[in-house]
Structures are given as structure tokens and as C-alpha cells.
Amino acid sequence: MSELRWTPVADGVRTAVLPEASMNVVVVSDNGEALVIDPGATPDRGRTMRAEVRAAGEVVLGVIITHPHWDHVFGLAAFRNVPSYAHTATIDELARAGTRQVDDLRERGFVLPEGFAVPIPTVPVAAPTTIRVGRREVRLDPVGHAHSVGDLVIHIDGVSIVGDLVEVGAPPQLRDADLAGWTAALDHLAETAGPVIIPGHGAVSDHAELDRHRAMFHAALAYRAGTGPIPDGLDLSQLPH
Ligand SMILES: [Zn+2]
């Protein structure tokens, strides 16, 4: 009996909404092998995931982390025996300041195990890289400082998993963001993303959602440059500088 409700998105691509922060975990699989993308917020959640992939008759080949925010990362603690891929800057950021996120969470009453150590992804991705799951190619595209210091986008056939570069049903989170970098990343995605977009939070969507984000971010850049009105949908006071 599955604890999570998995929704098929495309052939060999399924997603589930996790209770913590309503984050979308994604599993891509083929021929008895699987990759887990963003394994959730706690070691327990990671373990659930691992068990459910195994119960589906699949072997976990590795984990991919879209960016260094706790809700996407801390479940990686349950996958220390397989390679885990992330943008180079994400790995640096977790090593440098991951414990700050642990402290923040505990202050907010979130329960993490005693002695919890921030899991650090093991394989830095500094340039576009292709890995395999079963007979399928999975393309990893490190887009750089956008929503976070190191966002990584994953493409498999017609599906693009974009982390928090796109959020559906909630405004974009700008606390660690680079506005120009995020705008450039969205422009790049408009050229490179498949027709199906899986956001970090919210419903599976398409290029209409991507275009809505692009319009918002271009409007924010224009406002910043003094050539446009205050943009709708973005709280620029969140920006780090
Ligand atoms: Zn995030």
C-alpha cells in the first residue's frame, strides 16, 4: 500500500505531492531502474520514497536535486548509497550554510532526528550532462543563479522538471534569487523545455505557465530599470539585495 499518491505524467515519469511544503517529488524510470528527483524534506520521507520505488520493482540508480532548499534536499539523507547530482553551487551552498536551514526549521518546530547531518549531493553538475535510466536519456542542465544560487533543470523526453523556477498556485520565492538570472533561465527554458513542465510546487503545467512567469520577471526587470510600473505577482522586497 502506497503512502504517497503517485500521478503518472508521461511514460516512465510520475510525481507525488509531499505533505511538507506541498513539494512535487518526481520519479523517472525505465526497464527496472529509477532516478528520484527532489526526495523531500526529511530522512523519513526519503525512506518512504525509497521503499515505494522498490515496491514498484525498480532499483534506485541515483537522486537529482534541483536546488539547495530544505524541502527539496533533506530526504536525500535516506539515499547515501547512490550518486546524487546537483548544481556545483548547490553543493557548495549546502556544505557552507546547510546547517542554518536545519536551525531555522527546528526554530519553526519542524522535527528532524537528533544528530541530523545535512546531506550533501555527491556529483557536481557544472555543465549540461546526460545520464541514463534504463534505456532513456536524462539531460541535466545547470542554469545557475536564478531562484537559488544553483538551479538545475532536468529534461526527459517531452517533460522538463524545473524545480522552483516555476511555482503554480503560489508566488515565486525570491529570498535567494537573482532577478536577472531567473529571467534569463526562464528565457532559456522557453527555448529548451519540453511541452510538459513539472514545477517545484503546484500542478503539472505547460509553456503557458512558463510564459506567465517570463512576463512577470521581464516586468520586474523593467521596473528595476525604471522603465515600467511595479510588477504584479512578485514581492521584490524579498530579494536579498
Ligand atoms: Zn526553493
PDB file of N, CA and C and ligand atoms in Angstrom, residues 67-69 71-72 147-148 151 164 167 173 201, ligand 1:
ATOM      1  N   HIS A  67      17.713  22.168  -6.374  1.00  0.00           N
ATOM      2  CA  HIS A  67      18.308  23.369  -5.764  1.00  0.00           C
ATOM      3  C   HIS A  67      18.406  23.178  -4.252  1.00  0.00           C
ATOM      4  N   PRO A  68      19.158  24.053  -3.549  1.00  0.00           N
ATOM      5  CA  PRO A  68      19.545  23.724  -2.170  1.00  0.00           C
ATOM      6  C   PRO A  68      18.556  24.103  -1.076  1.00  0.00           C
ATOM      7  N   HIS A  69      17.275  24.138  -1.338  1.00  0.00           N
ATOM      8  CA  HIS A  69      16.306  24.444  -0.284  1.00  0.00           C
ATOM      9  C   HIS A  69      15.835  23.163   0.394  1.00  0.00           C
ATOM     10  N   ASP A  71      13.256  21.718   1.662  1.00  0.00           N
ATOM     11  CA  ASP A  71      12.108  20.863   1.312  1.00  0.00           C
ATOM     12  C   ASP A  71      12.436  19.938   0.135  1.00  0.00           C
ATOM     13  N   HIS A  72      13.423  20.310  -0.664  1.00  0.00           N
ATOM     14  CA  HIS A  72      13.824  19.509  -1.821  1.00  0.00           C
ATOM     15  C   HIS A  72      14.991  18.569  -1.515  1.00  0.00           C
ATOM     16  N   HIS A 147      16.354  31.087  -9.103  1.00  0.00           N
ATOM     17  CA  HIS A 147      15.562  31.015  -7.860  1.00  0.00           C
ATOM     18  C   HIS A 147      16.490  30.828  -6.655  1.00  0.00           C
ATOM     19  N   SER A 148      17.580  30.101  -6.870  1.00  0.00           N
ATOM     20  CA  SER A 148      18.561  29.846  -5.809  1.00  0.00           C
ATOM     21  C   SER A 148      19.947  30.043  -6.406  1.00  0.00           C
ATOM     22  N   ASP A 151      20.381  26.489  -9.599  1.00  0.00           N
ATOM     23  CA  ASP A 151      19.219  25.731 -10.082  1.00  0.00           C
ATOM     24  C   ASP A 151      19.627  24.761 -11.193  1.00  0.00           C
ATOM     25  N   ASP A 164      11.923  25.089  -8.453  1.00  0.00           N
ATOM     26  CA  ASP A 164      11.130  26.266  -8.082  1.00  0.00           C
ATOM     27  C   ASP A 164      11.300  27.436  -9.058  1.00  0.00           C
ATOM     28  N   GLU A 167       6.523  28.079 -10.022  1.00  0.00           N
ATOM     29  CA  GLU A 167       5.610  27.632  -8.971  1.00  0.00           C
ATOM     30  C   GLU A 167       4.202  27.930  -9.441  1.00  0.00           C
ATOM     31  N   GLN A 173       9.302  32.530  -4.981  1.00  0.00           N
ATOM     32  CA  GLN A 173      10.039  32.859  -3.751  1.00  0.00           C
ATOM     33  C   GLN A 173      11.380  33.472  -4.133  1.00  0.00           C
ATOM     34  N   HIS A 201       6.393  23.251  -7.037  1.00  0.00           N
ATOM     35  CA  HIS A 201       5.167  23.232  -6.229  1.00  0.00           C
ATOM     36  C   HIS A 201       4.011  23.542  -7.169  1.00  0.00           C
TER      37      HIS A 201
HETATM   38 ZN    ZN B   1      13.126  26.700  -3.411  1.00  0.00          ZN
END
